[in-house]
Amino acid sequence: MDNSTTLNYINSLETKHVYGKLIELFKNQRLRHKYTKDNIQTMAVTIHPHFTIWLCALELYGVGGEPMKENAMDEVFGAGKEGSHSQLALSTFRQLGSYKIEHYERCQPTISRVYKYVNKENINVLYAFLICCEFSDYIFHDLENAMKGFGVKDLIYFHVHLGADNHVDGHGVKMLNEIEKGNQTMTIEEFNLGIQLYLSFFSDIFDN
């Protein structure tokens, strides 16, 4: 997907509107995903530990208030006794076999595209991108089912994330509410670019 032209996915930053549009987009995106072993392990090394860095970047810039601090703390230290979510992810998906250099190399351009927004001028786009990630629990459900199909037994990673990223009071809900409350400034264009970044990011990983 070409990020040079931003598409209009939403036309309001009202929480109900954004949430509804995201769920609609996820339904279409979900149909194209292929949960092969290679795609799953590519996801593991593409997202982790970068996701930890992206959350901490937002916290260091003072973006997202208390919900962002909570999110970053959970990611780095664990919401309970599970420890670092990056290490938890890598150990979980290593149950499919050893990681290959191809898993690391395949999506380097995808990762680099996200890092273009890890700066003060574009940090809102990263914030919107991560809200999309936090709401995309369909991926966890589909991944868990795929892992069960491959005979994997240790699935605590999914229990942790499906709890933390629920659609009632999870990280994504709290982050989105900060915008509607006026605690976090955001333009519609910035959020649309964050959505576009999310869609292209996961398409690159799972649509192969």
Short mmCIF file of C-alpha atoms in Angstrom, two decimals:
data_model
loop_
_atom_site.label_atom_id
_atom_site.label_comp_id
_atom_site.label_asym_id
_atom_site.label_seq_id
_atom_site.Cartn_x
_atom_site.Cartn_y
_atom_site.Cartn_z
CA MET A 1 0.00 0.00 0.00
CA ASP A 2 1.29 3.46 -0.89
CA ASN A 3 1.32 5.71 2.19
CA SER A 4 2.06 8.84 0.11
CA THR A 5 -1.70 9.41 -0.36
CA THR A 6 -3.77 9.11 2.79
CA LEU A 7 -7.16 7.45 2.40
CA ASN A 8 -10.19 8.66 4.34
CA TYR A 9 -11.18 5.77 6.60
CA ILE A 10 -12.78 7.95 9.30
CA ASN A 11 -14.33 11.42 9.22
CA SER A 12 -14.64 11.96 12.98
CA LEU A 13 -12.53 11.27 16.09
CA GLU A 14 -15.59 10.38 18.14
CA THR A 15 -14.83 7.08 19.87
CA LYS A 16 -17.93 5.21 18.65
CA HIS A 17 -17.31 6.24 15.04
CA VAL A 18 -13.61 5.28 15.08
CA TYR A 19 -14.31 1.97 16.79
CA GLY A 20 -17.03 1.05 14.30
CA LYS A 21 -14.85 1.87 11.30
CA LEU A 22 -11.91 -0.12 12.70
CA ILE A 23 -14.05 -3.22 13.28
CA GLU A 24 -15.38 -2.94 9.71
CA LEU A 25 -11.85 -2.66 8.30
CA PHE A 26 -10.63 -5.57 10.42
CA LYS A 27 -13.38 -7.84 9.05
CA ASN A 28 -12.16 -7.26 5.50
CA GLN A 29 -8.49 -7.49 6.45
CA ARG A 30 -9.02 -10.74 8.32
CA LEU A 31 -10.27 -12.54 5.20
CA ARG A 32 -6.90 -12.09 3.45
CA HIS A 33 -4.64 -13.24 6.29
CA LYS A 34 -2.82 -16.57 5.98
CA TYR A 35 -1.59 -18.03 9.27
CA THR A 36 1.24 -20.22 8.02
CA LYS A 37 4.16 -21.06 10.31
CA ASP A 38 6.46 -18.73 8.39
CA ASN A 39 3.97 -15.85 8.48
CA ILE A 40 3.39 -16.32 12.20
CA GLN A 41 7.10 -16.37 13.00
CA THR A 42 7.68 -13.39 10.73
CA MET A 43 5.02 -11.58 12.77
CA ALA A 44 6.79 -12.46 16.02
CA VAL A 45 10.13 -10.96 15.02
CA THR A 46 8.61 -8.08 13.05
CA ILE A 47 6.49 -6.81 15.93
CA HIS A 48 8.66 -7.76 18.90
CA PRO A 49 10.70 -6.06 20.36
CA HIS A 50 9.78 -3.11 18.11
CA PHE A 51 6.33 -2.81 19.65
CA THR A 52 7.98 -2.29 23.04
CA ILE A 53 10.16 0.48 21.61
CA TRP A 54 7.18 2.19 19.93
CA LEU A 55 5.12 2.20 23.13
CA CYS A 56 8.05 3.50 25.16
CA ALA A 57 8.68 6.22 22.57
CA LEU A 58 5.12 7.47 23.08
CA GLU A 59 5.55 7.42 26.85
CA LEU A 60 8.88 9.30 26.63
CA TYR A 61 7.28 11.97 24.46
CA GLY A 62 4.45 12.33 26.99
CA VAL A 63 1.82 11.11 24.54
CA GLY A 64 -1.31 9.36 25.77
CA GLY A 65 -1.15 10.22 29.45
CA GLU A 66 -1.70 7.63 32.16
CA PRO A 67 -3.15 4.97 29.80
CA MET A 68 0.06 5.04 27.75
CA LYS A 69 2.20 4.72 30.86
CA GLU A 70 0.16 1.70 31.94
CA ASN A 71 0.45 0.17 28.48
CA ALA A 72 4.22 0.67 28.31
CA MET A 73 4.67 -0.73 31.82
CA ASP A 74 2.64 -3.84 30.93
CA GLU A 75 4.66 -4.32 27.74
CA VAL A 76 8.07 -3.99 29.38
CA PHE A 77 7.45 -5.65 32.76
CA GLY A 78 4.26 -7.66 32.28
CA ALA A 79 0.73 -7.09 33.50
CA GLY A 80 1.15 -9.97 35.96
CA LYS A 81 3.86 -12.55 36.37
CA GLU A 82 4.37 -13.21 32.66
CA GLY A 83 7.28 -10.77 32.37
CA SER A 84 8.36 -8.89 29.24
CA HIS A 85 5.82 -9.28 26.47
CA SER A 86 8.57 -9.25 23.88
CA GLN A 87 10.27 -12.24 25.46
CA LEU A 88 6.92 -13.94 26.00
CA ALA A 89 6.07 -13.55 22.30
CA LEU A 90 9.41 -14.80 21.04
CA SER A 91 9.34 -17.86 23.31
CA THR A 92 5.71 -18.59 22.41
CA PHE A 93 6.22 -18.58 18.66
CA ARG A 94 9.56 -20.38 18.89
CA GLN A 95 7.45 -23.44 19.68
CA LEU A 96 6.81 -23.61 15.92
CA GLY A 97 10.54 -24.16 15.31
CA SER A 98 13.72 -22.12 15.19
CA TYR A 99 13.52 -18.63 13.74
CA LYS A 100 15.17 -18.18 10.34
CA ILE A 101 17.02 -15.18 8.99
CA GLU A 102 14.26 -14.91 6.38
CA HIS A 103 11.74 -14.18 9.14
CA TYR A 104 13.82 -11.20 10.21
CA GLU A 105 14.64 -9.95 6.73
CA ARG A 106 11.28 -10.24 5.00
CA CYS A 107 9.57 -7.28 6.64
CA GLN A 108 12.47 -4.91 7.31
CA PRO A 109 10.99 -2.32 4.90
CA THR A 110 7.70 -2.64 6.77
CA ILE A 111 9.38 -1.99 10.12
CA SER A 112 11.35 0.94 8.71
CA ARG A 113 8.11 2.50 7.47
CA VAL A 114 6.76 2.59 11.04
CA TYR A 115 9.98 4.09 12.41
CA LYS A 116 9.49 7.11 10.13
CA TYR A 117 6.81 8.17 12.61
CA VAL A 118 8.91 7.70 15.74
CA ASN A 119 9.70 11.39 16.10
CA LYS A 120 8.12 14.44 17.70
CA GLU A 121 6.60 15.75 14.46
CA ASN A 122 4.79 12.53 13.52
CA ILE A 123 4.22 10.85 16.87
CA ASN A 124 0.41 11.14 16.59
CA VAL A 125 0.46 8.83 13.56
CA LEU A 126 2.34 6.26 15.63
CA TYR A 127 -0.23 6.69 18.42
CA ALA A 128 -3.09 6.03 15.98
CA PHE A 129 -1.23 3.05 14.49
CA LEU A 130 -0.83 1.52 17.95
CA ILE A 131 -4.50 2.08 18.79
CA CYS A 132 -5.32 -0.02 15.73
CA CYS A 133 -2.90 -2.70 16.93
CA GLU A 134 -4.48 -2.74 20.39
CA PHE A 135 -8.00 -3.17 18.96
CA SER A 136 -7.06 -5.95 16.53
CA ASP A 137 -7.83 -8.83 18.89
CA TYR A 138 -9.08 -10.85 15.92
CA ILE A 139 -5.41 -11.57 15.17
CA PHE A 140 -4.91 -13.09 18.63
CA HIS A 141 -7.98 -15.31 18.23
CA ASP A 142 -6.87 -16.48 14.78
CA LEU A 143 -3.26 -16.97 15.86
CA GLU A 144 -4.30 -18.97 18.91
CA ASN A 145 -6.45 -21.27 16.76
CA ALA A 146 -3.60 -21.69 14.28
CA MET A 147 -1.12 -22.48 17.05
CA LYS A 148 -3.50 -25.09 18.49
CA GLY A 149 -3.73 -26.59 15.02
CA PHE A 150 0.05 -26.87 14.93
CA GLY A 151 -0.03 -28.71 18.27
CA VAL A 152 1.36 -25.91 20.43
CA LYS A 153 0.43 -26.25 24.12
CA ASP A 154 1.82 -23.14 25.85
CA LEU A 155 -0.62 -20.38 24.89
CA ILE A 156 -0.37 -17.96 27.84
CA TYR A 157 0.69 -15.19 25.42
CA PHE A 158 -2.84 -15.12 24.02
CA HIS A 159 -4.58 -15.16 27.39
CA VAL A 160 -2.48 -12.18 28.50
CA HIS A 161 -3.15 -10.12 25.38
CA LEU A 162 -6.82 -10.94 24.98
CA GLY A 163 -7.28 -9.73 28.56
CA ALA A 164 -5.21 -6.56 28.23
CA ASP A 165 -6.60 -5.63 24.80
CA ASN A 166 -10.28 -6.31 25.39
CA HIS A 167 -12.81 -3.91 23.87
CA VAL A 168 -14.37 -2.85 27.19
CA ASP A 169 -11.54 -1.35 29.22
CA GLY A 170 -8.43 -2.54 27.38
CA HIS A 171 -5.44 -0.51 26.24
CA GLY A 172 -6.97 0.50 22.91
CA VAL A 173 -10.17 1.74 24.53
CA LYS A 174 -8.27 3.87 27.02
CA MET A 175 -5.95 5.28 24.35
CA LEU A 176 -8.86 6.18 22.08
CA ASN A 177 -10.78 7.79 24.94
CA GLU A 178 -7.84 10.11 25.60
CA ILE A 179 -8.47 11.66 22.17
CA GLU A 180 -12.21 12.13 22.66
CA LYS A 181 -11.62 13.64 26.11
CA GLY A 182 -9.24 16.17 24.57
CA ASN A 183 -6.30 14.91 26.61
CA GLN A 184 -4.45 13.91 23.44
CA THR A 185 -4.48 16.14 20.36
CA MET A 186 -5.01 14.37 17.05
CA THR A 187 -6.19 15.29 13.58
CA ILE A 188 -8.43 13.12 11.45
CA GLU A 189 -5.72 13.03 8.80
CA GLU A 190 -3.16 11.76 11.31
CA PHE A 191 -5.50 9.01 12.47
CA ASN A 192 -6.30 8.00 8.90
CA LEU A 193 -2.59 7.71 8.19
CA GLY A 194 -2.19 5.56 11.31
CA ILE A 195 -4.95 3.26 10.03
CA GLN A 196 -3.32 3.06 6.61
CA LEU A 197 0.01 2.25 8.25
CA TYR A 198 -1.63 -0.53 10.27
CA LEU A 199 -3.37 -2.10 7.26
CA SER A 200 -0.22 -2.15 5.14
CA PHE A 201 1.89 -3.41 8.07
CA PHE A 202 -0.20 -6.51 8.73
CA SER A 203 -0.89 -7.12 5.05
CA ASP A 204 2.86 -7.34 4.46
CA ILE A 205 3.12 -9.96 7.20
CA PHE A 206 0.06 -12.14 6.70
CA ASP A 207 -1.16 -11.74 3.11
CA ASN A 208 1.68 -13.79 1.58
#
